[in-house]
Each structure stands twice: as structure tokens, then as C-alpha cells.
mmCIF file of C-alpha atoms in Angstrom:
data_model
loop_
_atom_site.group_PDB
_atom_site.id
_atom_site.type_symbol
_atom_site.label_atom_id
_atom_site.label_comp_id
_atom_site.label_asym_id
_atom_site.label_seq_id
_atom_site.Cartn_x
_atom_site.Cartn_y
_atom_site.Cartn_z
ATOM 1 C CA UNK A 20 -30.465 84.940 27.684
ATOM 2 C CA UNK A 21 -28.866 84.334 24.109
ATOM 3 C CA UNK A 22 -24.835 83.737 23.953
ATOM 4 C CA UNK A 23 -23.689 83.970 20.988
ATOM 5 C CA UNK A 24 -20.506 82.735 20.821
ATOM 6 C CA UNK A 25 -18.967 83.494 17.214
ATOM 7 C CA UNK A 26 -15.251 82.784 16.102
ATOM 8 C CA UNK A 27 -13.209 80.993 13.227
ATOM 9 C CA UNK A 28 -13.327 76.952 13.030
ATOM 10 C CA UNK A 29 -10.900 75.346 15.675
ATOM 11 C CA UNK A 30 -11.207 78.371 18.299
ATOM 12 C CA UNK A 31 -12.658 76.621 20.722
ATOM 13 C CA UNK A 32 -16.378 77.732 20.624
ATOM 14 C CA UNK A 33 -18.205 74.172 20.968
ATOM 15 C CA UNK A 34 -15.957 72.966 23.499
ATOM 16 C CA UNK A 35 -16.322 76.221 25.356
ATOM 17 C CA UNK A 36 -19.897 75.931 25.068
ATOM 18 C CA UNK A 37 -20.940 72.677 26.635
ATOM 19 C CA UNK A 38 -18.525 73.521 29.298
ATOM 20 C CA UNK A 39 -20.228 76.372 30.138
ATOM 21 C CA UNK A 40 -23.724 73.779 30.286
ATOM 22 C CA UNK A 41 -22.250 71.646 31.965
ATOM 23 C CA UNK A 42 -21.242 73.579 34.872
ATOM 24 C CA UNK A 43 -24.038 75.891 34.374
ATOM 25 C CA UNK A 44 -26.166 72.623 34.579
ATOM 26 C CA UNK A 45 -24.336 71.717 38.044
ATOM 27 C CA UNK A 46 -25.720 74.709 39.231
ATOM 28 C CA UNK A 47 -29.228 74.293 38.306
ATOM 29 C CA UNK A 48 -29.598 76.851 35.609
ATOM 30 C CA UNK A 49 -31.192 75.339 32.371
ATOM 31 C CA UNK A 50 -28.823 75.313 29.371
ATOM 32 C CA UNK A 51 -29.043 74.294 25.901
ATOM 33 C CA UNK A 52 -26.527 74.496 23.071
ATOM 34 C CA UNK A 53 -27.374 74.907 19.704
ATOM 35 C CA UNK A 54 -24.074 73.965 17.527
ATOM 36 C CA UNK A 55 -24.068 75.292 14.081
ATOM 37 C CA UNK A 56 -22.566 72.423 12.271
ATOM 38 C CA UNK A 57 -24.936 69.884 13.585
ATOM 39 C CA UNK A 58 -28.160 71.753 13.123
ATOM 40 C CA UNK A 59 -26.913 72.386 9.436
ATOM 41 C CA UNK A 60 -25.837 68.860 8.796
ATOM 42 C CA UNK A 61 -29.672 67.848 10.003
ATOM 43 C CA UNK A 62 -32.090 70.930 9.507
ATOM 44 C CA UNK A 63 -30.523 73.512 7.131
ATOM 45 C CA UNK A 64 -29.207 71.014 4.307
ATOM 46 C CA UNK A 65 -30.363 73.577 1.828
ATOM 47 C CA UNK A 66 -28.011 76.011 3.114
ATOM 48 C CA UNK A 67 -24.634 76.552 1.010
ATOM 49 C CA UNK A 68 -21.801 78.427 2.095
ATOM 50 C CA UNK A 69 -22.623 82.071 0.127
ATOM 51 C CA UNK A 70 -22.803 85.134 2.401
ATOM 52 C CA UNK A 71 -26.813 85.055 1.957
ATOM 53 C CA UNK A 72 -26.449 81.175 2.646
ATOM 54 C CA UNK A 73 -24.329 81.677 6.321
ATOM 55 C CA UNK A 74 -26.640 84.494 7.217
ATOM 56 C CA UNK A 75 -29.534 82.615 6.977
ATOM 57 C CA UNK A 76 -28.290 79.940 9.054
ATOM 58 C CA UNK A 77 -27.519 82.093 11.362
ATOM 59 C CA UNK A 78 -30.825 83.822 11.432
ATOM 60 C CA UNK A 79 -32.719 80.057 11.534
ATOM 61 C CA UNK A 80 -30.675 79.835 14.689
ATOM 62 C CA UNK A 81 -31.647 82.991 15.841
ATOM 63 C CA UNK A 82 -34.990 82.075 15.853
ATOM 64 C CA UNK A 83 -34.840 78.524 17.521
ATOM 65 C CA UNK A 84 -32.621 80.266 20.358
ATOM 66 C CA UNK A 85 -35.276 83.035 21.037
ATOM 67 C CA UNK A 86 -37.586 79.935 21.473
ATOM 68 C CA UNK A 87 -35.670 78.554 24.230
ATOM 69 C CA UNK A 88 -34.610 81.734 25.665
ATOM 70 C CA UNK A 89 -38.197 82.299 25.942
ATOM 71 C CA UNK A 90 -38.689 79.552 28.817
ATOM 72 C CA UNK A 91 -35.737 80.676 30.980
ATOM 73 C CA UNK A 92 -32.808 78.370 29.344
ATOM 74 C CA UNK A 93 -29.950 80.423 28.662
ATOM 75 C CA UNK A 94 -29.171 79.293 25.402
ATOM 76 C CA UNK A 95 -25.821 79.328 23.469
ATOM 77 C CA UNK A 96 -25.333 79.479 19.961
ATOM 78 C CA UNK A 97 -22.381 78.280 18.935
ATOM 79 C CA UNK A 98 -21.670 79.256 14.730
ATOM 80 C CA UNK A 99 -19.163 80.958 13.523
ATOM 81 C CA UNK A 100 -21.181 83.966 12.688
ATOM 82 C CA UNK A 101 -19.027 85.721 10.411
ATOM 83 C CA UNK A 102 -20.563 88.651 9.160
ATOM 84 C CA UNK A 103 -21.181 91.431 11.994
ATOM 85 C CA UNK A 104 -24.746 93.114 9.962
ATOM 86 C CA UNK A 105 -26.059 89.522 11.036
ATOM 87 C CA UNK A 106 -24.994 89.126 14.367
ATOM 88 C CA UNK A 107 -26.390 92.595 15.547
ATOM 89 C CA UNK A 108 -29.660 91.706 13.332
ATOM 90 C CA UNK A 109 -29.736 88.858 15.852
ATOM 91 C CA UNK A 110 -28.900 91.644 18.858
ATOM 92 C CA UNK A 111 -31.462 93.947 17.768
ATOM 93 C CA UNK A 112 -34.447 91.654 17.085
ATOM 94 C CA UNK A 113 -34.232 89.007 20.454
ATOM 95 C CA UNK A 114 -33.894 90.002 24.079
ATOM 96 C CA UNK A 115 -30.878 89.887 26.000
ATOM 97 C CA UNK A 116 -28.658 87.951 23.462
ATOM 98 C CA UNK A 117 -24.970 88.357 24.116
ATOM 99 C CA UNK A 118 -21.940 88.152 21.497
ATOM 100 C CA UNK A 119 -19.188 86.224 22.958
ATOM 101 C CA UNK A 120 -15.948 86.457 20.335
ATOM 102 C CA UNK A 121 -13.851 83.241 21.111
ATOM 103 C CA UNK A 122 -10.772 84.480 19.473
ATOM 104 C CA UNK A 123 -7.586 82.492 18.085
ATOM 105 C CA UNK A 124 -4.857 83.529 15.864
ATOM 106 C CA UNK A 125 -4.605 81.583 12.900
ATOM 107 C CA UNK A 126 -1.375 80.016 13.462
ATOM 108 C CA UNK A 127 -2.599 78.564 16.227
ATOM 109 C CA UNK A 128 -5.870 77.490 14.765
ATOM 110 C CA UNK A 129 -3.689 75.800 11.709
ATOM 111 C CA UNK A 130 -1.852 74.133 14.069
ATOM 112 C CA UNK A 131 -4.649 72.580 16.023
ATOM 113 C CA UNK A 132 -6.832 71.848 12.739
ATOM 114 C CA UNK A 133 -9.327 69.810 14.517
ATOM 115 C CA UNK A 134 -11.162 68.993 11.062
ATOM 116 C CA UNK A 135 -8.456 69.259 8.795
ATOM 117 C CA UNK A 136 -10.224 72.297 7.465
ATOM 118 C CA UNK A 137 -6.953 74.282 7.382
ATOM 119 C CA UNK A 138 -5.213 71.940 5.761
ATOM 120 C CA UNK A 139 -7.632 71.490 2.865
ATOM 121 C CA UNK A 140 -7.716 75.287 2.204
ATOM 122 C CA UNK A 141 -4.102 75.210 1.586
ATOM 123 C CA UNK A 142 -4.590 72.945 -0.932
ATOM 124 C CA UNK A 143 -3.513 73.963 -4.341
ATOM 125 C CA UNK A 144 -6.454 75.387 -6.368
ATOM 126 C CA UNK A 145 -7.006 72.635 -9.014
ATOM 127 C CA UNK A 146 -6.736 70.301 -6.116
ATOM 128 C CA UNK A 147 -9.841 68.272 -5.573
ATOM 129 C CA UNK A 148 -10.049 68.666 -2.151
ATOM 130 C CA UNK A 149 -9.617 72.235 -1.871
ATOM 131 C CA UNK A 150 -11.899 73.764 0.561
ATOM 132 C CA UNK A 151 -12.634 76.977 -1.260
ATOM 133 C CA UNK A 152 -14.543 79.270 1.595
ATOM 134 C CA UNK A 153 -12.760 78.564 4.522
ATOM 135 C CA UNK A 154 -13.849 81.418 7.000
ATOM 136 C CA UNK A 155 -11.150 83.036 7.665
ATOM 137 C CA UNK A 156 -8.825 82.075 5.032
ATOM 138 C CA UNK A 157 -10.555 82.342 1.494
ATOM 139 C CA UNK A 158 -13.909 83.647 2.800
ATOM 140 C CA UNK A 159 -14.046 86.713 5.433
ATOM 141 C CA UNK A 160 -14.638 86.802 8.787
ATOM 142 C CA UNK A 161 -15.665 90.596 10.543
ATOM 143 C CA UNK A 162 -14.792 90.750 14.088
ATOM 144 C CA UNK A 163 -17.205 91.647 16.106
ATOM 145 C CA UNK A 164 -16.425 95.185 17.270
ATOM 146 C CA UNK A 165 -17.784 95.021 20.635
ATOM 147 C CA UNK A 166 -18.056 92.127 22.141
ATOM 148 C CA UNK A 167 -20.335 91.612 25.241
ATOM 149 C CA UNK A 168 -17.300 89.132 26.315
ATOM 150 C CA UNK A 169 -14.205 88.208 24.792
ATOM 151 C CA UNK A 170 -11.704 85.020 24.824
ATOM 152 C CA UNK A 171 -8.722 84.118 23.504
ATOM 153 C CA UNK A 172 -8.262 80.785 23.357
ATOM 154 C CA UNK A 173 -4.932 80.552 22.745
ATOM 155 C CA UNK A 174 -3.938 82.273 25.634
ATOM 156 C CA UNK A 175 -6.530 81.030 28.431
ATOM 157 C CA UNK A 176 -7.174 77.548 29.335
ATOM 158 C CA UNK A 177 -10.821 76.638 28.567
ATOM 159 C CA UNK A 178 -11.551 76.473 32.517
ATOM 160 C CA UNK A 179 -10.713 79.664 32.766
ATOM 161 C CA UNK A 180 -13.334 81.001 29.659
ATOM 162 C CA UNK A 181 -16.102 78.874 31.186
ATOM 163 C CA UNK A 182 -15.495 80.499 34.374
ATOM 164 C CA UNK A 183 -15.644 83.841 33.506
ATOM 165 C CA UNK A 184 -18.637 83.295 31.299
ATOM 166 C CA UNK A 185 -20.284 81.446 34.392
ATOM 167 C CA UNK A 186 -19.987 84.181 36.289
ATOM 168 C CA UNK A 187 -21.350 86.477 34.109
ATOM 169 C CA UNK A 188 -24.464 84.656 33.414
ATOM 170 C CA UNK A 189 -24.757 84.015 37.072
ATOM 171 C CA UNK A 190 -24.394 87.760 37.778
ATOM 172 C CA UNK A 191 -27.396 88.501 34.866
ATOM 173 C CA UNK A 192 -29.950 89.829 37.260
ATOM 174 C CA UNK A 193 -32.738 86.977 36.443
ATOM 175 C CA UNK A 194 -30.433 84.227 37.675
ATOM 176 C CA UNK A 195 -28.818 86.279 40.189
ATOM 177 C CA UNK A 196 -32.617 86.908 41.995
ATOM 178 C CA UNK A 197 -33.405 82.858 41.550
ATOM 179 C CA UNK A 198 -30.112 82.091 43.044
ATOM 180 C CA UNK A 199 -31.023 84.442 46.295
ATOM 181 C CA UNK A 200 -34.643 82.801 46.430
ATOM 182 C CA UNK A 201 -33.003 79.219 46.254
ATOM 183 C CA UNK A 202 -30.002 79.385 48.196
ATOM 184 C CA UNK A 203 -31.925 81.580 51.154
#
């Protein structure tokens, strides 16, 4: 299984995620998180920011998911993902992968600005330190119109989103049969 957790910067999606391992984890089901902004900061330093450039990096992790997905470890992409073509690319090409919108209104995600990412896109334009494609802001982000799951994580505590998205894996009938066989 493929979760692909997609949202605006700040919402909550790499926190969310390795919560969801590590409980997942405590339960013996195999779980790996692939976090956009490391793999780009190490792998994909020839991607930009363009709309070709964030769909790219989106289909590179695609691809590395599918590989892990392959040997049974639910795996959980956490990117923003903004454009919707590319996310249901992803849903159409690998098996079982899962769009998870981790939502938060703006306000709130300028208040928390976690990366002072929000703050720099305020910016006046000739400053120097204008962030220019903030997703979201200056650069679009398409909702994903139907969700497979969807948080808001300005109204539910992140215990309460790992839950539910526990569950649901849990319930997926692959780890709901390994359960039964383990558990007797």
C-alpha cells in the first residue's frame, strides 16, 4: 500500500507520517516514509520548482514507493503534491496507493510557519528573500477532489489523524488477514 499524503507546507503531513510508522511499527507492520524535502535536498537536486519540475519529483517518488510497496511495507509519501493530473497519474499507474489530503487553512498554516516559508512569501517583491512559488500562496495548489482520507489539521489533534489512518491501513484486507494469522 502507497499513502500519499499531499497538503500545503506546515499542515502537518511529515509529522503525521512518522506517527503513523511509528505506531504502525509497534504493531509489526513494516513502514517506510519517503519525505519529499529530504529526498529532493539529496537525490532530485536537479529538480526546480516549475510545474514540470514538482511533477517529476513527484513521479521519482512514485516510483521508489512502488518499490517498497512491492515487498509488503506500506509506504507513505509525504510531498506536497500539488497538482491533481499527477497525483492520479501516481493512482492509476501503482497498486493500491491512497491520497490522504492533510488539510489546513492558511491562517493557521501562517501562523505556525514552521520554516518561515510564509513569512518569506510575504516579502515585498524586490525583496531578496522573497520566496516566489510558495504552494499555496504565489504558486497553486489543486485539492484533491476525492480523497481516499481526509484531515484537517487544524481541527484534530495529530493522535487523532494517526489513529484513524491506523485503522484504516489495519482494516486493508492484506494486513487485516496477517493480523488474524498472527494474533490466532
Amino acid at each position: 500500500m502507497i499513502l500519499l499524503f499531499c497538503g500545503l507546507s506546515g499542515a502537518g503531513k511529515s509529522t503525521l507520517a512518522n506517527s503513523v510508522k511509528d505506531r504502525l511499527g509497534g504493531q509489526f507492520v513494516p513502514v517506510e516514509v519517503i519525505d519529499g524535502d529530504p529526498y529532493r535536498a539529496r537525490l532530485f537536486t536537479d529538480l526546480g520548482f516549475s510545474r514540470q519540475d514538482r511533477s517529476e519529483n513527484l513521479r521519482r517518488l512514485g516510483y521508489i514507493a512502488d518499490k517498497f510497496a512491492a515487498h509488503g511495507i506500506v509506504t507513505i509519501i509525504s510531498a506536497i503534491s500539488p497538482y491533481d493530473d499527477v497525483r492520479q497519474e501516481l493512482v492509476a499507474l501503482y497498486a493500491d496507493v491512497k491520497v490522504v489530503f492533510i488539510d489546513c487553512a492558511l491562517d493557521e498554516l501562517q501562523r505556525r510557519d514552521t520554516k518561515g516559508l510564509y513569512r518569506r512569501a510575504s516579502l515585498p517583491d524586490d525583496a531578496p528573500d522573497k520566496l516566489k512559488c510558495l504552494t499555496g500562496v504565489n504558486d497553486p495548489f489543486e485539492p484533491p477532489c476525492e480523497p481516499d482520507l481526509y484531515f484537517n489539521t487544524r481541527d484534530s489533534s495529530i493522535a487523532d489523524c494517526t489513529a484513524r489512518i491506523c485503522e484504516y491501513v489495519l482494516n486493508q484486507t492484506a494486513f487485516a488477514e496477517r493480523r488474524k494469522v498472527r494474533h490466532g
